[in-house]
mmCIF file of C-alpha atoms in Angstrom:
data_model
loop_
_atom_site.group_PDB
_atom_site.id
_atom_site.type_symbol
_atom_site.label_atom_id
_atom_site.label_comp_id
_atom_site.label_asym_id
_atom_site.label_seq_id
_atom_site.Cartn_x
_atom_site.Cartn_y
_atom_site.Cartn_z
ATOM 1 C CA GLY A 13 -77.062 136.365 39.542
ATOM 2 C CA ASP A 14 -80.467 135.730 40.906
ATOM 3 C CA ALA A 15 -80.735 133.629 43.997
ATOM 4 C CA PRO A 16 -80.740 130.930 44.880
ATOM 5 C CA LEU A 17 -77.270 130.118 43.602
ATOM 6 C CA THR A 18 -75.581 126.744 43.816
ATOM 7 C CA TYR A 19 -71.884 125.973 43.636
ATOM 8 C CA GLN A 20 -69.947 122.950 42.493
ATOM 9 C CA TRP A 21 -66.151 122.657 42.464
ATOM 10 C CA ARG A 22 -64.730 120.354 39.844
ATOM 11 C CA ALA A 23 -61.167 119.140 39.143
ATOM 12 C CA GLY A 24 -59.218 117.487 36.353
ATOM 13 C CA ALA A 25 -55.736 116.835 35.119
ATOM 14 C CA VAL A 26 -53.648 119.853 34.285
ATOM 15 C CA GLY A 27 -54.431 121.072 30.739
ATOM 16 C CA GLY A 28 -56.857 118.173 30.084
ATOM 17 C CA GLY A 29 -60.021 120.264 29.976
ATOM 18 C CA VAL A 30 -62.055 117.433 31.476
ATOM 19 C CA TYR A 31 -63.374 117.808 35.071
ATOM 20 C CA THR A 32 -65.260 115.795 37.616
ATOM 21 C CA ASN A 33 -67.265 116.962 40.563
ATOM 22 C CA LEU A 34 -65.527 117.154 43.921
ATOM 23 C CA VAL A 35 -67.198 115.940 47.153
ATOM 24 C CA ASP A 36 -66.399 116.706 50.770
ATOM 25 C CA ALA A 37 -64.181 113.872 51.881
ATOM 26 C CA GLY A 38 -60.632 113.244 53.086
ATOM 27 C CA ASN A 39 -58.721 116.459 52.878
ATOM 28 C CA VAL A 40 -61.419 118.244 50.711
ATOM 29 C CA SER A 41 -64.125 120.473 52.202
ATOM 30 C CA GLY A 42 -66.365 123.298 50.788
ATOM 31 C CA SER A 43 -66.868 121.523 47.493
ATOM 32 C CA THR A 44 -70.336 123.079 47.138
ATOM 33 C CA THR A 45 -69.546 126.472 48.543
ATOM 34 C CA THR A 46 -67.764 129.594 47.351
ATOM 35 C CA ASN A 47 -64.615 128.488 49.267
ATOM 36 C CA LEU A 48 -62.864 125.229 48.456
ATOM 37 C CA VAL A 49 -60.363 124.023 51.087
ATOM 38 C CA ILE A 50 -57.872 121.267 50.544
ATOM 39 C CA THR A 51 -55.754 120.543 53.623
ATOM 40 C CA ASN A 52 -52.406 118.726 53.703
ATOM 41 C CA VAL A 53 -51.991 118.887 50.013
ATOM 42 C CA VAL A 54 -50.245 115.890 48.272
ATOM 43 C CA PRO A 55 -49.031 115.483 44.703
ATOM 44 C CA ALA A 56 -52.413 113.854 43.805
ATOM 45 C CA ASN A 57 -53.990 117.299 44.354
ATOM 46 C CA ASP A 58 -51.822 118.811 41.696
ATOM 47 C CA LEU A 59 -54.855 119.495 39.308
ATOM 48 C CA ASP A 60 -56.785 122.135 37.394
ATOM 49 C CA TYR A 61 -59.844 123.427 39.326
ATOM 50 C CA VAL A 62 -63.122 125.255 38.189
ATOM 51 C CA VAL A 63 -66.288 126.193 39.968
ATOM 52 C CA VAL A 64 -69.631 125.953 38.263
ATOM 53 C CA VAL A 65 -72.265 128.463 39.559
ATOM 54 C CA SER A 66 -75.864 127.654 38.741
ATOM 55 C CA ASN A 67 -79.434 129.176 39.197
ATOM 56 C CA ALA A 68 -82.780 128.798 37.493
ATOM 57 C CA ALA A 69 -81.529 130.616 34.404
ATOM 58 C CA GLY A 70 -78.541 128.337 33.821
ATOM 59 C CA ALA A 71 -74.884 127.681 34.738
ATOM 60 C CA VAL A 72 -71.609 129.346 34.242
ATOM 61 C CA THR A 73 -68.043 127.939 34.642
ATOM 62 C CA SER A 74 -65.217 129.959 36.114
ATOM 63 C CA SER A 75 -61.832 130.306 34.551
ATOM 64 C CA VAL A 76 -59.320 127.545 35.303
ATOM 65 C CA VAL A 77 -56.973 127.720 38.326
ATOM 66 C CA THR A 78 -54.117 125.316 38.739
ATOM 67 C CA LEU A 79 -52.786 123.966 41.984
ATOM 68 C CA THR A 80 -49.024 123.168 41.868
ATOM 69 C CA VAL A 81 -47.971 120.986 44.759
ATOM 70 C CA GLN A 82 -44.269 121.176 45.716
ATOM 71 C CA PRO A 83 -43.074 117.840 47.054
ATOM 72 C CA ASP A 84 -41.800 117.672 50.579
ATOM 73 C CA PRO A 85 -38.014 117.813 50.889
ATOM 74 C CA VAL A 86 -36.234 114.467 51.401
ATOM 75 C CA ILE A 87 -33.226 113.749 53.670
ATOM 76 C CA VAL A 88 -31.205 111.367 51.617
ATOM 77 C CA THR A 89 -28.288 110.877 54.047
ATOM 78 C CA GLN A 90 -29.250 110.771 57.744
ATOM 79 C CA PRO A 91 -26.858 111.966 60.452
ATOM 80 C CA VAL A 92 -24.751 109.239 62.114
ATOM 81 C CA SER A 93 -24.302 108.822 65.881
ATOM 82 C CA LEU A 94 -20.746 109.537 67.168
ATOM 83 C CA THR A 95 -18.669 108.402 70.148
ATOM 84 C CA LEU A 96 -15.738 110.814 70.766
ATOM 85 C CA TYR A 97 -13.432 111.982 73.570
ATOM 86 C CA GLU A 98 -13.402 115.407 75.210
ATOM 87 C CA HIS A 99 -11.678 118.074 73.168
ATOM 88 C CA GLN A 100 -12.167 116.305 69.846
ATOM 89 C CA THR A 101 -14.409 117.830 67.096
ATOM 90 C CA ALA A 102 -17.808 116.472 66.417
ATOM 91 C CA GLN A 103 -19.400 116.798 62.917
ATOM 92 C CA PHE A 104 -22.938 115.742 61.875
ATOM 93 C CA SER A 105 -23.803 115.932 58.238
ATOM 94 C CA VAL A 106 -26.868 115.261 55.995
ATOM 95 C CA SER A 107 -27.768 115.536 52.303
ATOM 96 C CA THR A 108 -31.156 116.604 51.025
ATOM 97 C CA LEU A 109 -33.234 116.684 47.858
ATOM 98 C CA GLY A 110 -36.338 118.713 46.929
ATOM 99 C CA VAL A 111 -37.507 122.008 45.652
ATOM 100 C CA LEU A 112 -35.383 125.081 46.431
ATOM 101 C CA PRO A 113 -35.073 127.224 48.396
ATOM 102 C CA GLN A 114 -34.668 125.116 51.474
ATOM 103 C CA SER A 115 -33.893 126.192 55.046
ATOM 104 C CA TYR A 116 -32.011 124.093 57.574
ATOM 105 C CA GLN A 117 -31.963 123.913 61.403
ATOM 106 C CA TRP A 118 -30.015 121.724 63.777
ATOM 107 C CA GLN A 119 -31.453 120.981 67.244
ATOM 108 C CA ALA A 120 -30.219 119.237 70.309
ATOM 109 C CA GLY A 121 -31.745 117.680 73.410
ATOM 110 C CA ALA A 122 -31.029 115.351 76.316
ATOM 111 C CA THR A 123 -30.386 111.715 75.225
ATOM 112 C CA GLY A 124 -33.680 109.880 74.899
ATOM 113 C CA SER A 125 -35.819 112.970 75.861
ATOM 114 C CA GLY A 126 -37.481 113.486 72.485
ATOM 115 C CA THR A 127 -37.366 117.249 73.252
ATOM 116 C CA TYR A 128 -35.081 119.488 71.225
ATOM 117 C CA THR A 129 -34.140 123.233 71.060
ATOM 118 C CA ASN A 130 -32.645 125.100 68.134
ATOM 119 C CA LEU A 131 -28.833 125.474 67.981
ATOM 120 C CA SER A 132 -27.252 128.700 66.896
ATOM 121 C CA ASN A 133 -23.794 129.594 65.684
ATOM 122 C CA GLY A 134 -21.339 130.800 68.239
ATOM 123 C CA GLY A 135 -18.716 129.565 70.532
ATOM 124 C CA LYS A 136 -17.953 125.954 69.708
ATOM 125 C CA ILE A 137 -20.863 125.643 67.296
ATOM 126 C CA SER A 138 -20.874 126.429 63.602
ATOM 127 C CA GLY A 139 -23.124 125.245 60.701
ATOM 128 C CA ALA A 140 -26.306 125.309 62.853
ATOM 129 C CA THR A 141 -28.351 126.311 59.822
ATOM 130 C CA THR A 142 -26.461 124.327 57.198
ATOM 131 C CA THR A 143 -26.341 120.663 56.222
ATOM 132 C CA LYS A 144 -23.124 120.134 58.286
ATOM 133 C CA LEU A 145 -23.036 120.880 62.042
ATOM 134 C CA THR A 146 -19.615 121.220 63.699
ATOM 135 C CA ILE A 147 -18.996 121.302 67.482
ATOM 136 C CA ALA A 148 -15.313 122.075 68.198
ATOM 137 C CA ASP A 149 -13.517 121.161 71.454
ATOM 138 C CA ILE A 150 -16.390 119.079 72.702
ATOM 139 C CA GLY A 151 -17.034 118.661 76.429
ATOM 140 C CA LEU A 152 -19.260 116.273 78.462
ATOM 141 C CA GLU A 153 -21.975 118.870 78.305
ATOM 142 C CA ASN A 154 -22.240 118.428 74.509
ATOM 143 C CA ALA A 155 -23.424 114.798 74.864
ATOM 144 C CA GLY A 156 -27.018 114.262 73.750
ATOM 145 C CA ASP A 157 -29.304 113.721 70.817
ATOM 146 C CA TYR A 158 -29.180 115.790 67.626
ATOM 147 C CA VAL A 159 -31.721 116.169 64.937
ATOM 148 C CA PHE A 160 -31.864 118.099 61.642
ATOM 149 C CA THR A 161 -34.954 119.802 59.985
ATOM 150 C CA VAL A 162 -35.186 120.748 56.391
ATOM 151 C CA THR A 163 -37.992 123.049 55.280
ATOM 152 C CA ASN A 164 -39.311 124.325 51.923
ATOM 153 C CA ALA A 165 -42.624 126.114 51.220
ATOM 154 C CA GLY A 166 -43.450 125.842 54.924
ATOM 155 C CA VAL A 167 -43.117 122.028 55.008
ATOM 156 C CA GLY A 168 -40.503 120.607 57.390
ATOM 157 C CA VAL A 169 -38.979 117.164 57.425
ATOM 158 C CA VAL A 170 -37.025 115.976 60.510
ATOM 159 C CA SER A 171 -34.069 113.546 60.396
ATOM 160 C CA THR A 172 -33.556 110.485 62.485
ATOM 161 C CA VAL A 173 -31.878 111.069 65.857
ATOM 162 C CA ALA A 174 -28.048 111.001 66.030
ATOM 163 C CA THR A 175 -26.561 110.604 69.526
ATOM 164 C CA LEU A 176 -23.281 112.204 70.488
ATOM 165 C CA THR A 177 -21.508 110.204 73.288
ATOM 166 C CA VAL A 178 -18.622 112.032 74.864
ATOM 167 C CA LEU A 179 -15.989 110.096 76.784
ATOM 168 C CA ALA A 180 -13.718 111.634 79.438
ATOM 169 C CA THR A 181 -10.015 111.703 78.424
ATOM 170 C CA ASN A 182 -7.194 110.768 80.677
ATOM 171 C CA PRO A 183 -4.246 112.988 81.449
ATOM 172 C CA PRO A 184 -1.069 112.534 79.268
ATOM 173 C CA GLU A 185 1.436 110.007 80.461
ATOM 174 C CA ASN A 186 4.499 108.076 79.317
ATOM 175 C CA ILE A 187 3.468 104.681 77.996
ATOM 176 C CA THR A 188 5.849 101.873 77.352
ATOM 177 C CA MET A 189 5.226 98.708 75.370
ATOM 178 C CA SER A 190 7.583 95.909 76.322
ATOM 179 C CA VAL A 191 6.003 92.803 74.760
ATOM 180 C CA GLN A 192 4.652 91.806 71.374
ATOM 181 C CA GLN A 193 0.975 92.087 70.775
ATOM 182 C CA ALA A 194 -0.750 88.747 71.185
ATOM 183 C CA GLN A 195 -0.689 86.690 68.059
ATOM 184 C CA ASN A 196 -4.390 86.997 67.491
ATOM 185 C CA MET A 197 -3.979 90.767 67.694
ATOM 186 C CA ASP A 198 -0.931 90.916 65.475
ATOM 187 C CA TRP A 199 -2.713 90.781 62.078
ATOM 188 C CA ASN A 200 -6.267 91.377 63.288
ATOM 189 C CA ASN A 201 -5.931 94.307 65.775
ATOM 190 C CA GLY A 202 -9.269 95.975 65.147
ATOM 191 C CA PRO A 203 -10.487 99.288 63.789
ATOM 192 C CA ASP A 204 -8.824 101.855 65.992
ATOM 193 C CA TRP A 205 -5.698 102.587 68.063
ATOM 194 C CA SER A 206 -7.410 102.645 71.499
ATOM 195 C CA ASP A 207 -4.529 104.369 73.309
ATOM 196 C CA GLY A 208 -2.136 103.329 70.535
ATOM 197 C CA LEU A 209 -1.015 100.100 72.147
ATOM 198 C CA ALA A 210 -4.297 98.267 72.264
ATOM 199 C CA VAL A 211 -5.340 96.529 75.489
ATOM 200 C CA LEU A 212 -1.879 95.348 76.468
ATOM 201 C CA VAL A 213 -1.183 98.620 78.103
ATOM 202 C CA SER A 214 -4.428 100.439 78.856
ATOM 203 C CA SER A 215 -7.700 101.293 77.132
ATOM 204 C CA GLY A 216 -8.024 104.968 77.851
ATOM 205 C CA PHE A 217 -7.502 107.807 75.392
ATOM 206 C CA LYS A 218 -4.548 109.908 76.507
ATOM 207 C CA PRO A 219 -3.880 112.748 74.044
ATOM 208 C CA GLY A 220 -0.435 114.294 74.403
ATOM 209 C CA SER A 221 1.130 111.060 75.697
ATOM 210 C CA THR A 222 4.553 109.760 74.689
ATOM 211 C CA TYR A 223 4.969 106.154 73.773
ATOM 212 C CA GLU A 224 7.880 103.809 73.498
ATOM 213 C CA ILE A 225 8.184 100.377 71.871
ATOM 214 C CA LEU A 226 11.094 98.592 73.551
ATOM 215 C CA ALA A 227 13.397 96.153 71.746
ATOM 216 C CA GLY A 228 11.531 92.923 71.131
ATOM 217 C CA ALA A 229 8.085 94.540 71.314
ATOM 218 C CA ARG A 230 5.776 94.973 68.308
ATOM 219 C CA LEU A 231 2.907 97.425 67.541
ATOM 220 C CA ARG A 232 0.634 96.738 64.622
ATOM 221 C CA THR A 233 -1.323 99.705 63.260
ATOM 222 C CA PRO A 234 -5.144 99.335 63.153
ATOM 223 C CA THR A 235 -7.239 98.536 60.088
ATOM 224 C CA ASN A 236 -10.295 100.291 58.619
ATOM 225 C CA THR A 237 -9.861 103.467 60.585
ATOM 226 C CA LEU A 238 -11.375 106.667 59.037
ATOM 227 C CA GLY A 239 -8.227 108.438 59.957
ATOM 228 C CA GLY A 240 -4.967 106.558 60.829
ATOM 229 C CA THR A 241 -3.685 109.279 63.219
ATOM 230 C CA PHE A 242 -1.608 108.018 66.163
ATOM 231 C CA PRO A 243 -3.048 109.588 69.281
ATOM 232 C CA GLY A 244 0.146 110.447 71.087
ATOM 233 C CA ASN A 245 2.541 113.376 70.714
ATOM 234 C CA GLN A 246 5.531 111.050 70.023
ATOM 235 C CA ILE A 247 6.313 107.404 69.672
ATOM 236 C CA THR A 248 9.818 105.908 69.813
ATOM 237 C CA VAL A 249 10.806 102.507 68.390
ATOM 238 C CA ASP A 250 13.932 101.005 70.051
ATOM 239 C CA GLY A 251 16.150 98.192 69.031
ATOM 240 C CA SER A 252 19.603 96.988 67.955
ATOM 241 C CA GLY A 253 19.198 98.243 64.413
ATOM 242 C CA VAL A 254 19.920 94.774 63.137
ATOM 243 C CA PHE A 255 17.240 93.528 60.716
ATOM 244 C CA VAL A 256 15.268 90.412 61.689
ATOM 245 C CA ASN A 257 12.564 88.550 59.731
ATOM 246 C CA ASN A 258 10.432 88.240 62.796
ATOM 247 C CA ASN A 259 10.641 90.056 66.124
ATOM 248 C CA ASP A 260 13.097 88.804 68.655
ATOM 249 C CA THR A 261 14.626 90.489 71.783
ATOM 250 C CA THR A 262 16.909 92.720 69.756
ATOM 251 C CA ILE A 263 14.485 94.977 67.867
ATOM 252 C CA GLY A 264 11.201 96.755 68.177
ATOM 253 C CA GLU A 265 8.788 96.944 65.315
ATOM 254 C CA ILE A 266 5.838 98.706 63.845
ATOM 255 C CA ARG A 267 3.765 96.712 61.330
ATOM 256 C CA LEU A 268 1.847 98.760 58.871
ATOM 257 C CA LYS A 269 -1.722 97.510 58.147
ATOM 258 C CA HIS A 270 -3.465 100.834 57.537
ATOM 259 C CA ALA A 271 -3.284 102.510 54.212
ATOM 260 C CA SER A 272 -2.113 105.810 55.631
ATOM 261 C CA VAL A 273 -0.794 106.401 59.133
ATOM 262 C CA TYR A 274 -0.010 109.913 60.620
ATOM 263 C CA PHE A 275 2.562 110.242 63.407
ATOM 264 C CA LYS A 276 3.066 113.683 64.952
ATOM 265 C CA LYS A 277 6.580 112.439 65.717
ATOM 266 C CA LEU A 278 7.955 108.923 64.969
ATOM 267 C CA ILE A 279 11.419 108.326 66.356
ATOM 268 C CA MET A 280 13.260 105.346 64.927
ATOM 269 C CA ASN A 281 15.946 104.428 67.489
ATOM 270 C CA GLY A 282 17.128 101.198 66.023
ATOM 271 C CA GLY A 283 13.663 99.651 65.573
ATOM 272 C CA GLN A 284 12.259 98.552 62.162
ATOM 273 C CA ILE A 285 9.050 99.048 60.198
ATOM 274 C CA ASP A 286 7.387 96.228 58.202
ATOM 275 C CA GLN A 287 4.706 96.684 55.538
ATOM 276 C CA GLY A 288 2.362 93.741 56.129
ATOM 277 C CA ASP A 289 -0.527 94.653 53.827
ATOM 278 C CA ASN A 290 -1.008 93.981 50.069
ATOM 279 C CA SER A 291 -0.973 97.660 49.184
ATOM 280 C CA VAL A 292 0.912 100.926 49.746
ATOM 281 C CA GLY A 293 1.606 101.865 53.337
ATOM 282 C CA ILE A 294 1.912 105.609 53.640
ATOM 283 C CA ILE A 295 3.629 107.220 56.641
ATOM 284 C CA ALA A 296 2.889 110.982 57.188
ATOM 285 C CA GLY A 297 3.823 113.508 59.846
ATOM 286 C CA GLU A 298 7.369 113.509 60.993
ATOM 287 C CA MET A 299 9.905 110.676 61.031
ATOM 288 C CA ASP A 300 13.282 111.015 62.825
ATOM 289 C CA ILE A 301 16.024 108.443 62.025
ATOM 290 C CA LEU A 302 18.426 108.312 65.042
ATOM 291 C CA ALA A 303 20.010 104.889 64.481
ATOM 292 C CA ASN A 304 20.124 102.160 61.812
ATOM 293 C CA THR A 305 16.520 101.549 60.724
ATOM 294 C CA PRO A 306 15.494 98.524 58.624
ATOM 295 C CA LEU A 307 12.383 99.117 56.496
ATOM 296 C CA TYR A 308 10.893 95.834 55.112
ATOM 297 C CA VAL A 309 8.079 94.449 53.041
ATOM 298 C CA ASP A 310 6.887 91.053 54.057
ATOM 299 C CA ASN A 311 5.674 89.934 50.612
ATOM 300 C CA ALA A 312 5.972 86.239 51.219
ATOM 301 C CA ALA A 313 2.265 85.911 50.390
ATOM 302 C CA GLY A 314 3.013 86.750 46.818
ATOM 303 C CA GLN A 315 1.941 90.342 46.487
ATOM 304 C CA ASP A 316 3.446 93.625 45.375
ATOM 305 C CA ARG A 317 3.889 95.951 48.431
ATOM 306 C CA GLN A 318 5.283 99.448 48.996
ATOM 307 C CA ILE A 319 6.096 101.848 51.720
ATOM 308 C CA GLN A 320 5.698 105.517 50.951
ATOM 309 C CA ILE A 321 7.180 108.116 53.263
ATOM 310 C CA ASP A 322 5.324 111.400 52.885
ATOM 311 C CA ALA A 323 6.587 112.421 56.341
ATOM 312 C CA TRP A 324 9.173 115.064 56.922
ATOM 313 C CA LEU A 325 12.272 112.789 57.080
ATOM 314 C CA THR A 326 15.120 113.942 59.355
ATOM 315 C CA GLY A 327 17.918 112.601 61.496
ATOM 316 C CA SER A 328 21.413 111.199 60.703
ATOM 317 C CA GLY A 329 20.809 107.450 61.232
ATOM 318 C CA ASN A 330 21.008 105.049 58.341
ATOM 319 C CA ILE A 331 18.022 103.420 56.460
ATOM 320 C CA GLU A 332 18.003 99.870 55.013
ATOM 321 C CA TRP A 333 15.496 98.661 52.454
ATOM 322 C CA ARG A 334 14.678 94.987 52.205
ATOM 323 C CA GLN A 335 11.971 92.641 50.890
ATOM 324 C CA TYR A 336 11.046 88.967 51.511
ATOM 325 C CA SER A 337 10.493 87.840 47.942
ATOM 326 C CA ALA A 338 12.422 89.094 44.906
ATOM 327 C CA ALA A 339 9.603 87.740 42.622
ATOM 328 C CA PHE A 340 7.368 90.658 43.507
ATOM 329 C CA THR A 341 7.647 94.470 43.439
ATOM 330 C CA ALA A 342 8.809 96.163 46.668
ATOM 331 C CA ASN A 343 9.252 99.924 46.476
ATOM 332 C CA LEU A 344 10.322 102.390 49.132
ATOM 333 C CA ASN A 345 9.003 105.759 47.816
ATOM 334 C CA ILE A 346 10.371 108.953 49.436
ATOM 335 C CA THR A 347 8.336 111.937 48.442
ATOM 336 C CA GLY A 348 9.179 114.853 50.700
ATOM 337 C CA THR A 349 10.846 117.925 49.131
ATOM 338 C CA SER A 350 11.917 119.520 52.497
ATOM 339 C CA ASN A 351 13.605 116.541 54.063
ATOM 340 C CA THR A 352 16.700 117.222 56.274
ATOM 341 C CA PHE A 353 17.698 113.514 56.503
ATOM 342 C CA SER A 354 21.515 113.275 56.371
ATOM 343 C CA GLY A 355 22.066 109.517 56.982
ATOM 344 C CA GLN A 356 23.008 106.775 54.495
ATOM 345 C CA TRP A 357 20.796 104.558 52.382
ATOM 346 C CA HIS A 358 21.424 100.808 51.752
ATOM 347 C CA VAL A 359 19.169 99.034 49.211
ATOM 348 C CA PHE A 360 19.509 95.326 49.803
ATOM 349 C CA GLN A 361 16.482 94.315 47.718
ATOM 350 C CA GLY A 362 13.675 96.161 46.004
ATOM 351 C CA ALA A 363 13.717 99.658 44.671
ATOM 352 C CA LEU A 364 14.440 102.965 46.435
ATOM 353 C CA LEU A 365 12.452 105.712 44.704
ATOM 354 C CA GLY A 366 13.287 109.449 45.166
ATOM 355 C CA SER A 367 10.102 111.082 43.771
ATOM 356 C CA GLY A 368 10.444 114.343 45.620
ATOM 357 C CA THR A 369 13.148 116.857 44.749
ATOM 358 C CA ASN A 370 16.196 116.239 46.992
ATOM 359 C CA SER A 371 14.101 113.760 48.981
ATOM 360 C CA LEU A 372 17.026 111.304 49.427
ATOM 361 C CA GLY A 373 19.363 113.855 51.097
ATOM 362 C CA THR A 374 23.089 114.245 50.439
ATOM 363 C CA ASN A 375 24.803 111.181 51.958
ATOM 364 C CA ASP A 376 25.947 107.777 50.524
ATOM 365 C CA ILE A 377 23.532 105.442 48.732
ATOM 366 C CA THR A 378 24.543 101.790 48.376
ATOM 367 C CA VAL A 379 22.645 99.593 46.065
ATOM 368 C CA ASP A 380 23.121 95.820 46.112
ATOM 369 C CA ALA A 381 22.680 93.500 43.111
ATOM 370 C CA SER A 382 19.129 92.710 44.000
ATOM 371 C CA GLY A 383 18.276 96.467 44.558
ATOM 372 C CA ALA A 384 17.455 99.475 42.395
ATOM 373 C CA LEU A 385 17.570 103.240 42.626
ATOM 374 C CA GLU A 386 15.250 105.492 40.737
ATOM 375 C CA THR A 387 14.877 109.236 41.087
ATOM 376 C CA SER A 388 12.534 111.784 39.425
ATOM 377 C CA TYR A 389 15.107 114.612 39.836
ATOM 378 C CA ASN A 390 18.764 115.252 38.874
ATOM 379 C CA VAL A 391 20.855 114.170 41.799
ATOM 380 C CA ASN A 392 23.766 116.665 42.307
ATOM 381 C CA ASN A 393 25.373 115.267 45.366
ATOM 382 C CA THR A 394 28.926 116.409 45.851
ATOM 383 C CA SER A 395 29.167 115.243 49.541
ATOM 384 C CA GLY A 396 27.969 111.625 49.093
ATOM 385 C CA SER A 397 28.636 108.715 46.893
ATOM 386 C CA LEU A 398 26.674 106.155 44.944
ATOM 387 C CA VAL A 399 27.954 102.541 45.546
ATOM 388 C CA LEU A 400 26.669 99.727 43.189
ATOM 389 C CA ASN A 401 27.401 96.249 44.570
ATOM 390 C CA GLY A 402 27.020 94.001 41.612
#
């Protein structure tokens, strides 16, 4: 049209058909030019826009254009700092919300530096461009700060900093426990194994070590661990094989207080196991019965309790099953289907449950008047006998 021309950008709710004049302020500039600029758009800028061009002859309004503002992505779950030992695996994970597609990038830097470089997959590192970063076989060089960035439509949001602290491991050794844990540790031993025997022996992490609980000593499993895996290669529990209500000089004991404990190799050489929590105590891994082994639930507090052995059960020693109070349920549940255990069973009180096919082996089973035997499979045992006392 004929000069001079004037321009006025206007905006209004999407689809509303009603507009108001824009002015240069905040993130808006060029409101009276041919080029309207809105920087750092936010959802409030999600509007319909028109420009009105005027001269002496009149005014004309452009067609409507709509600005759709995609919200920034949101990191819902932030990464958590970790303290691990050398050769363990570190995993940082996050969860995000927002418009797709999104891209992800993990970065790392020296602790407290505030400077980060992109990580890439390869070697020990995987998941560098996903929501879960994994660093296998960590070393001291992997210690530092880690951050995560999520991006969509060119907008990036950075997580809080998660710090990886890497502790040096100690060489494997043979560790012996010869005394009971202190009374204040017996039922409140804390959230982890330390080196498996708490502070009574040493505080370092010694993967590959062998442990022995001598007659009269007691080890209580930790509570509230994310994974109840015993850190050593092997642990042996010694004793006379004669059941006692509380530890004395004749028998070593493990007290279960964690819901599920994994032993790479648990050797019962005359010691006993006591379920001391008001729940099911699960033993996984491998369990070798070399001598008479009392298994016991201390349900004096008036609670139903159970020991469940998911571990591969082997050896030729005998297993006793006992409970403190007959007024409450006390089950010993054997679930393994590949057990090679060839010893005898004696159910003094409570119930022995064979819930895995052939889980109870092929030897004698003796059930006293206060005991019970239940199996979920047909027992076809031609080499052993079932003795019912009462």
